[in-house]
């Protein structure tokens, strides 16, 4: 498990260490540094796979180097593993024309789902035929192909939906999705001859069902699959088996709440918390108090999920200053250790104004 990330001279960070838990939630106002933390982690993981750390569309060294740091400083990002592997560090250093990478961390099966997910579509792509990289896609675009590859994995009892009967992914995904769209009937199909896939919802094409289902499906599928046990008939493909059997799994998700009713947001918070209790390290960026409430409820209701395994980073940034993180812990009864100004307090502010007799 990743224990922390140290970020130097990168965007809004001069020199900061962010602790990473089994479940880490990043929240705060826009432009406070949440996405930069996720970008820094992704850059390290790209280097780990012997790829360029520069993510397409995010710019190069000149754009990413912090304007707050000294003129000749380097970008230096270090991922550190937990104490059971004290020597486990992945470090990258970036200059204008040089990239240095030193990796000594254990193998990781990871996936990243961005805020900009694939909306309802009649046709979706499939993964490469050689399955060189098992992924649901940064936009969730491979979720149909992903589901059909893993539909028979066994979902642990802890994360099974309380109303479900079957224990495979094929059964469980429908029950969890019913929290978002009650009575939903999903049909996944792949056309191997043309490398395309599609989803039908209640016998209708996905474009007739709105954004909520297509935005949440990749999250539900990845959370359930990454926390699952092997299928009873084992994997027929060795690469699928290797990816699934990796003991270190990391799931990074941006804005899981997008296009969802508050009830669905809370259900996703509960699901993600249970996935972390099943051994998946999860890093979430969110603006949803309903999602956070789902995590808090999971901590309170399930003994398998320890309060010590969940933490919230509330990020703030004043103009011309670096990003600052305040850690908020969740207690065993679901309460928060602190409630900083600006931390999901807008509902209280609005209700206070509405309760006043005057119009000010």
Short mmCIF file of C-alpha atoms in Angstrom, two decimals:
data_model
loop_
_atom_site.label_atom_id
_atom_site.label_comp_id
_atom_site.label_asym_id
_atom_site.label_seq_id
_atom_site.Cartn_x
_atom_site.Cartn_y
_atom_site.Cartn_z
CA UNK A 1 0.00 0.00 0.00
CA UNK A 2 1.16 3.53 -0.74
CA UNK A 3 1.79 5.42 2.48
CA UNK A 4 2.47 8.99 1.33
CA UNK A 5 3.46 11.25 -1.54
CA UNK A 6 5.98 14.08 -1.26
CA UNK A 7 5.60 16.81 -3.87
CA UNK A 8 8.22 19.50 -4.50
CA UNK A 9 8.10 22.42 -6.95
CA UNK A 10 5.00 21.08 -8.68
CA UNK A 11 2.11 23.41 -9.57
CA UNK A 12 0.69 24.78 -6.28
CA UNK A 13 3.04 22.71 -4.07
CA UNK A 14 6.47 23.90 -2.94
CA UNK A 15 7.30 21.04 -0.59
CA UNK A 16 4.39 19.07 0.86
CA UNK A 17 3.85 15.52 2.08
CA UNK A 18 0.35 14.08 1.74
CA UNK A 19 -0.40 10.94 3.75
CA UNK A 20 -2.28 8.20 1.91
CA UNK A 21 -4.58 5.78 3.68
CA UNK A 22 -6.49 2.68 2.62
CA UNK A 23 -9.21 5.18 1.71
CA UNK A 24 -8.11 8.75 1.09
CA UNK A 25 -10.62 11.47 0.24
CA UNK A 26 -9.40 14.75 -1.28
CA UNK A 27 -11.79 17.67 -1.04
CA UNK A 28 -11.73 21.46 -0.95
CA UNK A 29 -12.56 24.46 -3.10
CA UNK A 30 -11.67 24.53 -6.78
CA UNK A 31 -8.01 25.21 -7.60
CA UNK A 32 -6.89 24.15 -4.13
CA UNK A 33 -4.58 21.31 -5.29
CA UNK A 34 -6.74 18.15 -5.25
CA UNK A 35 -6.30 17.29 -8.92
CA UNK A 36 -2.59 18.12 -8.71
CA UNK A 37 -2.09 15.41 -6.07
CA UNK A 38 -3.80 12.87 -8.32
CA UNK A 39 -1.79 14.06 -11.32
CA UNK A 40 1.46 13.67 -9.36
CA UNK A 41 0.54 10.09 -8.39
CA UNK A 42 -0.36 9.25 -11.97
CA UNK A 43 2.95 10.67 -13.23
CA UNK A 44 4.84 8.39 -10.84
CA UNK A 45 2.86 5.36 -11.95
CA UNK A 46 3.56 6.16 -15.61
CA UNK A 47 7.28 6.24 -14.83
CA UNK A 48 6.90 2.93 -13.03
CA UNK A 49 5.60 1.48 -16.30
CA UNK A 50 8.59 2.96 -18.18
CA UNK A 51 6.45 5.62 -19.84
CA UNK A 52 6.86 9.39 -20.00
CA UNK A 53 5.52 11.06 -16.85
CA UNK A 54 4.01 13.88 -18.89
CA UNK A 55 0.29 13.21 -19.27
CA UNK A 56 -1.21 14.18 -22.62
CA UNK A 57 -2.96 17.53 -22.38
CA UNK A 58 -1.39 18.60 -19.07
CA UNK A 59 1.72 20.32 -20.42
CA UNK A 60 5.44 19.79 -19.91
CA UNK A 61 8.03 20.88 -17.34
CA UNK A 62 7.68 24.61 -18.01
CA UNK A 63 3.93 24.50 -17.28
CA UNK A 64 4.04 22.07 -14.36
CA UNK A 65 6.94 23.57 -12.39
CA UNK A 66 5.65 25.62 -9.47
CA UNK A 67 5.81 29.39 -9.95
CA UNK A 68 6.14 29.60 -6.16
CA UNK A 69 9.45 27.70 -5.98
CA UNK A 70 12.94 28.95 -6.75
CA UNK A 71 13.90 29.58 -10.37
CA UNK A 72 16.29 26.64 -10.79
CA UNK A 73 14.44 24.05 -8.69
CA UNK A 74 13.45 20.65 -10.09
CA UNK A 75 10.11 18.93 -9.90
CA UNK A 76 10.59 16.13 -7.38
CA UNK A 77 7.79 13.65 -6.61
CA UNK A 78 8.22 10.65 -4.32
CA UNK A 79 5.73 7.88 -3.57
CA UNK A 80 6.49 5.89 -0.43
CA UNK A 81 5.11 2.50 0.51
CA UNK A 82 3.84 1.59 3.97
CA UNK A 83 6.08 0.58 6.86
CA UNK A 84 6.05 -3.11 5.99
CA UNK A 85 8.30 -2.16 3.08
CA UNK A 86 10.34 0.80 4.41
CA UNK A 87 12.65 0.78 1.39
CA UNK A 88 9.76 1.00 -1.07
CA UNK A 89 10.02 4.38 -2.82
CA UNK A 90 9.19 5.55 -6.32
CA UNK A 91 10.92 8.83 -7.06
CA UNK A 92 10.86 10.98 -10.20
CA UNK A 93 12.83 14.17 -10.80
CA UNK A 94 12.06 16.38 -13.75
CA UNK A 95 14.07 19.14 -15.38
CA UNK A 96 13.59 20.97 -18.67
CA UNK A 97 15.22 18.22 -20.74
CA UNK A 98 15.75 15.39 -18.25
CA UNK A 99 13.62 12.79 -16.52
CA UNK A 100 14.99 10.68 -13.69
CA UNK A 101 13.04 7.74 -12.28
CA UNK A 102 13.99 5.35 -9.49
CA UNK A 103 11.43 2.70 -8.55
CA UNK A 104 11.65 0.26 -5.66
CA UNK A 105 7.99 -0.36 -4.89
CA UNK A 106 6.00 -3.57 -5.19
CA UNK A 107 3.94 -4.32 -8.34
CA UNK A 108 0.57 -2.52 -8.41
CA UNK A 109 -2.59 -3.22 -10.37
CA UNK A 110 -4.18 0.19 -10.65
CA UNK A 111 -6.88 2.06 -12.49
CA UNK A 112 -7.80 5.72 -12.86
CA UNK A 113 -11.28 7.04 -13.67
CA UNK A 114 -11.39 10.72 -14.52
CA UNK A 115 -14.11 13.30 -13.93
CA UNK A 116 -14.49 13.54 -17.72
CA UNK A 117 -16.11 10.16 -18.25
CA UNK A 118 -17.63 8.69 -21.39
CA UNK A 119 -21.28 9.67 -21.52
CA UNK A 120 -24.13 7.61 -22.98
CA UNK A 121 -23.01 6.13 -26.30
CA UNK A 122 -24.36 3.62 -28.80
CA UNK A 123 -20.86 2.25 -29.52
CA UNK A 124 -17.93 1.87 -27.13
CA UNK A 125 -14.35 0.66 -27.77
CA UNK A 126 -12.78 -2.54 -26.48
CA UNK A 127 -9.37 -3.11 -24.90
CA UNK A 128 -6.42 -4.12 -27.06
CA UNK A 129 -6.66 -7.72 -28.23
CA UNK A 130 -3.40 -8.61 -26.49
CA UNK A 131 -4.78 -7.25 -23.21
CA UNK A 132 -1.46 -5.53 -22.62
CA UNK A 133 -3.05 -3.14 -20.15
CA UNK A 134 -6.06 -4.21 -18.08
CA UNK A 135 -8.12 -1.07 -17.50
CA UNK A 136 -11.65 0.19 -17.43
CA UNK A 137 -10.35 3.32 -19.18
CA UNK A 138 -9.69 6.79 -17.81
CA UNK A 139 -13.07 7.84 -19.23
CA UNK A 140 -14.67 4.50 -18.33
CA UNK A 141 -14.86 3.77 -22.05
CA UNK A 142 -13.97 0.06 -21.76
CA UNK A 143 -16.55 -0.81 -19.11
CA UNK A 144 -18.53 -3.23 -21.31
CA UNK A 145 -15.43 -5.20 -22.35
CA UNK A 146 -14.14 -4.99 -18.76
CA UNK A 147 -17.38 -6.43 -17.37
CA UNK A 148 -17.44 -9.35 -19.80
CA UNK A 149 -13.85 -10.26 -18.92
CA UNK A 150 -14.56 -10.29 -15.18
CA UNK A 151 -18.29 -11.14 -14.95
CA UNK A 152 -17.68 -14.45 -13.15
CA UNK A 153 -15.35 -13.22 -10.40
CA UNK A 154 -16.64 -13.86 -6.88
CA UNK A 155 -17.59 -10.79 -4.84
CA UNK A 156 -16.64 -11.02 -1.12
CA UNK A 157 -19.52 -11.18 1.32
CA UNK A 158 -18.59 -7.85 2.94
CA UNK A 159 -19.20 -5.87 -0.25
CA UNK A 160 -22.18 -7.81 -1.55
CA UNK A 161 -25.35 -5.77 -1.80
CA UNK A 162 -27.65 -6.51 1.12
CA UNK A 163 -30.57 -7.36 -1.21
CA UNK A 164 -28.62 -9.59 -3.59
CA UNK A 165 -28.71 -13.37 -4.03
CA UNK A 166 -25.87 -14.22 -6.43
CA UNK A 167 -22.22 -13.71 -5.51
CA UNK A 168 -20.62 -13.01 -8.90
CA UNK A 169 -19.93 -9.64 -10.49
CA UNK A 170 -22.67 -10.38 -13.01
CA UNK A 171 -25.25 -10.45 -10.21
CA UNK A 172 -23.81 -7.82 -7.92
CA UNK A 173 -23.43 -5.00 -10.43
CA UNK A 174 -27.18 -4.96 -11.10
CA UNK A 175 -28.04 -4.72 -7.40
CA UNK A 176 -25.55 -1.92 -6.73
CA UNK A 177 -26.72 -0.05 -9.82
CA UNK A 178 -30.30 -0.34 -8.54
CA UNK A 179 -29.28 2.14 -5.82
CA UNK A 180 -28.80 4.67 -8.63
CA UNK A 181 -31.59 3.57 -10.96
CA UNK A 182 -34.13 1.21 -9.31
CA UNK A 183 -35.11 -1.78 -11.40
CA UNK A 184 -32.41 -1.19 -13.98
CA UNK A 185 -31.72 -4.10 -16.34
CA UNK A 186 -28.28 -4.03 -18.00
CA UNK A 187 -27.19 -5.96 -21.07
CA UNK A 188 -23.50 -5.90 -22.06
CA UNK A 189 -22.38 -7.05 -25.52
CA UNK A 190 -19.09 -7.08 -27.47
CA UNK A 191 -18.69 -7.42 -31.23
CA UNK A 192 -15.24 -9.00 -31.45
CA UNK A 193 -15.13 -8.82 -35.25
CA UNK A 194 -15.29 -5.04 -35.15
CA UNK A 195 -13.63 -4.32 -31.75
CA UNK A 196 -16.68 -2.48 -30.45
CA UNK A 197 -19.06 -2.93 -27.55
CA UNK A 198 -22.36 -1.54 -26.41
CA UNK A 199 -24.70 -1.35 -23.43
CA UNK A 200 -28.46 -1.71 -23.43
CA UNK A 201 -30.45 -0.41 -20.47
CA UNK A 202 -33.92 -1.93 -20.05
CA UNK A 203 -33.67 -3.02 -23.73
CA UNK A 204 -33.05 0.60 -24.82
CA UNK A 205 -29.84 2.03 -26.22
CA UNK A 206 -27.73 3.84 -23.62
CA UNK A 207 -28.32 7.25 -25.20
CA UNK A 208 -31.94 7.08 -24.02
CA UNK A 209 -31.01 6.69 -20.35
CA UNK A 210 -29.20 9.90 -19.37
CA UNK A 211 -25.72 10.34 -17.93
CA UNK A 212 -26.10 8.92 -14.42
CA UNK A 213 -25.86 5.24 -15.39
CA UNK A 214 -22.96 5.58 -17.83
CA UNK A 215 -21.03 7.80 -15.40
CA UNK A 216 -21.46 5.51 -12.39
CA UNK A 217 -21.12 2.08 -14.05
CA UNK A 218 -17.32 2.22 -14.46
CA UNK A 219 -16.96 3.10 -10.78
CA UNK A 220 -19.25 0.31 -9.58
CA UNK A 221 -17.56 -2.23 -11.88
CA UNK A 222 -14.00 -1.30 -10.94
CA UNK A 223 -14.74 -1.18 -7.19
CA UNK A 224 -16.40 -4.59 -7.24
CA UNK A 225 -13.86 -6.22 -9.58
CA UNK A 226 -10.75 -4.96 -7.83
CA UNK A 227 -12.07 -6.20 -4.48
CA UNK A 228 -13.19 -9.59 -5.85
CA UNK A 229 -11.89 -13.15 -5.59
CA UNK A 230 -11.07 -15.30 -8.66
CA UNK A 231 -13.92 -17.03 -10.53
CA UNK A 232 -14.65 -20.66 -9.68
CA UNK A 233 -13.53 -21.77 -13.16
CA UNK A 234 -10.31 -19.70 -12.95
CA UNK A 235 -9.13 -17.24 -15.61
CA UNK A 236 -8.51 -18.55 -19.10
CA UNK A 237 -6.17 -15.65 -19.88
CA UNK A 238 -2.89 -15.49 -17.94
CA UNK A 239 -2.67 -11.68 -18.13
CA UNK A 240 -6.12 -11.29 -16.62
CA UNK A 241 -5.11 -13.67 -13.85
CA UNK A 242 -1.85 -11.81 -13.18
CA UNK A 243 -3.59 -8.42 -13.01
CA UNK A 244 -6.40 -9.70 -10.80
CA UNK A 245 -4.14 -11.66 -8.42
CA UNK A 246 -1.78 -8.75 -7.70
CA UNK A 247 -1.93 -8.17 -3.92
CA UNK A 248 -1.54 -4.39 -4.29
CA UNK A 249 -4.51 -2.74 -5.97
CA UNK A 250 -5.02 0.99 -6.35
CA UNK A 251 -8.14 2.74 -7.63
CA UNK A 252 -8.15 6.51 -8.26
CA UNK A 253 -11.47 8.23 -8.98
CA UNK A 254 -12.35 11.85 -9.68
CA UNK A 255 -15.81 13.18 -8.83
CA UNK A 256 -17.73 9.90 -8.42
CA UNK A 257 -20.83 11.96 -7.65
CA UNK A 258 -21.19 13.43 -11.16
CA UNK A 259 -24.74 13.27 -12.59
CA UNK A 260 -26.09 11.36 -9.58
CA UNK A 261 -28.99 11.97 -7.22
CA UNK A 262 -27.86 12.34 -3.55
CA UNK A 263 -29.07 8.81 -2.76
CA UNK A 264 -26.82 7.40 -5.48
CA UNK A 265 -23.89 9.49 -4.27
CA UNK A 266 -24.30 8.09 -0.76
CA UNK A 267 -24.52 4.53 -2.12
CA UNK A 268 -21.27 5.03 -4.06
CA UNK A 269 -19.57 6.33 -0.89
CA UNK A 270 -20.62 3.17 0.92
CA UNK A 271 -19.47 0.93 -1.94
CA UNK A 272 -16.06 2.59 -2.19
CA UNK A 273 -15.53 2.33 1.56
CA UNK A 274 -16.36 -1.40 1.46
CA UNK A 275 -13.97 -1.89 -1.48
CA UNK A 276 -11.18 -0.39 0.62
CA UNK A 277 -12.12 -2.74 3.46
CA UNK A 278 -11.68 -5.62 0.99
CA UNK A 279 -8.07 -4.65 0.29
CA UNK A 280 -8.26 -2.04 -2.48
CA UNK A 281 -6.45 1.22 -1.78
CA UNK A 282 -8.72 4.01 -3.01
CA UNK A 283 -7.99 7.70 -3.60
CA UNK A 284 -11.03 9.87 -4.27
CA UNK A 285 -11.45 13.50 -5.28
CA UNK A 286 -14.94 14.73 -4.48
CA UNK A 287 -17.10 17.79 -3.89
CA UNK A 288 -20.00 15.76 -2.50
CA UNK A 289 -20.97 15.72 1.17
CA UNK A 290 -23.43 12.93 0.28
CA UNK A 291 -20.55 10.74 -0.93
CA UNK A 292 -18.59 11.47 2.26
CA UNK A 293 -21.70 10.64 4.29
CA UNK A 294 -21.81 7.24 2.56
CA UNK A 295 -18.24 6.58 3.68
CA UNK A 296 -19.05 7.70 7.24
CA UNK A 297 -22.10 5.42 7.36
CA UNK A 298 -20.00 2.48 6.15
CA UNK A 299 -17.44 3.11 8.90
CA UNK A 300 -20.20 3.19 11.52
CA UNK A 301 -22.15 0.17 10.25
CA UNK A 302 -19.42 -2.32 9.33
CA UNK A 303 -16.87 -3.58 11.84
CA UNK A 304 -14.55 -4.74 9.05
CA UNK A 305 -13.92 -1.12 8.07
CA UNK A 306 -11.72 0.61 10.64
CA UNK A 307 -11.95 4.33 11.19
CA UNK A 308 -8.13 4.38 11.22
CA UNK A 309 -8.11 3.27 7.59
CA UNK A 310 -10.02 6.31 6.29
CA UNK A 311 -8.86 9.93 6.13
CA UNK A 312 -10.01 13.14 4.50
CA UNK A 313 -7.65 15.83 3.22
CA UNK A 314 -9.32 19.23 3.15
CA UNK A 315 -7.22 21.41 0.84
CA UNK A 316 -7.13 25.18 0.85
CA UNK A 317 -5.08 27.73 -1.00
CA UNK A 318 -4.89 31.47 -0.60
CA UNK A 319 -3.94 33.65 -3.57
CA UNK A 320 -0.21 33.55 -4.23
CA UNK A 321 0.33 30.84 -1.61
CA UNK A 322 0.91 27.09 -1.80
CA UNK A 323 -1.76 24.45 -1.22
CA UNK A 324 -2.28 23.43 2.40
CA UNK A 325 -3.87 20.19 3.58
CA UNK A 326 -5.75 19.65 6.83
CA UNK A 327 -6.36 16.01 7.75
CA UNK A 328 -9.82 15.12 9.06
CA UNK A 329 -10.28 11.69 10.63
CA UNK A 330 -13.47 9.62 10.78
CA UNK A 331 -14.25 8.06 14.17
CA UNK A 332 -15.80 4.63 14.69
CA UNK A 333 -19.24 6.21 15.09
CA UNK A 334 -18.89 8.06 11.77
CA UNK A 335 -18.22 11.48 13.28
CA UNK A 336 -15.49 13.76 11.96
CA UNK A 337 -12.52 14.90 14.04
CA UNK A 338 -12.94 18.52 12.90
CA UNK A 339 -15.09 20.68 10.65
CA UNK A 340 -13.00 23.49 9.17
CA UNK A 341 -14.54 26.65 7.77
CA UNK A 342 -15.50 25.96 4.15
CA UNK A 343 -15.71 22.18 4.60
CA UNK A 344 -19.17 21.20 3.33
CA UNK A 345 -20.79 24.02 5.31
CA UNK A 346 -22.69 25.66 2.45
CA UNK A 347 -25.98 23.92 3.29
CA UNK A 348 -25.88 25.35 6.82
CA UNK A 349 -25.01 28.80 5.45
CA UNK A 350 -27.86 28.68 2.95
CA UNK A 351 -30.39 27.43 5.51
CA UNK A 352 -29.35 30.18 7.90
CA UNK A 353 -29.99 32.82 5.26
CA UNK A 354 -33.32 31.26 4.30
CA UNK A 355 -34.43 31.26 7.95
CA UNK A 356 -33.95 35.01 8.30
CA UNK A 357 -37.00 37.25 8.10
CA UNK A 358 -35.33 39.91 5.94
CA UNK A 359 -34.01 39.47 2.39
CA UNK A 360 -30.32 40.11 3.18
#
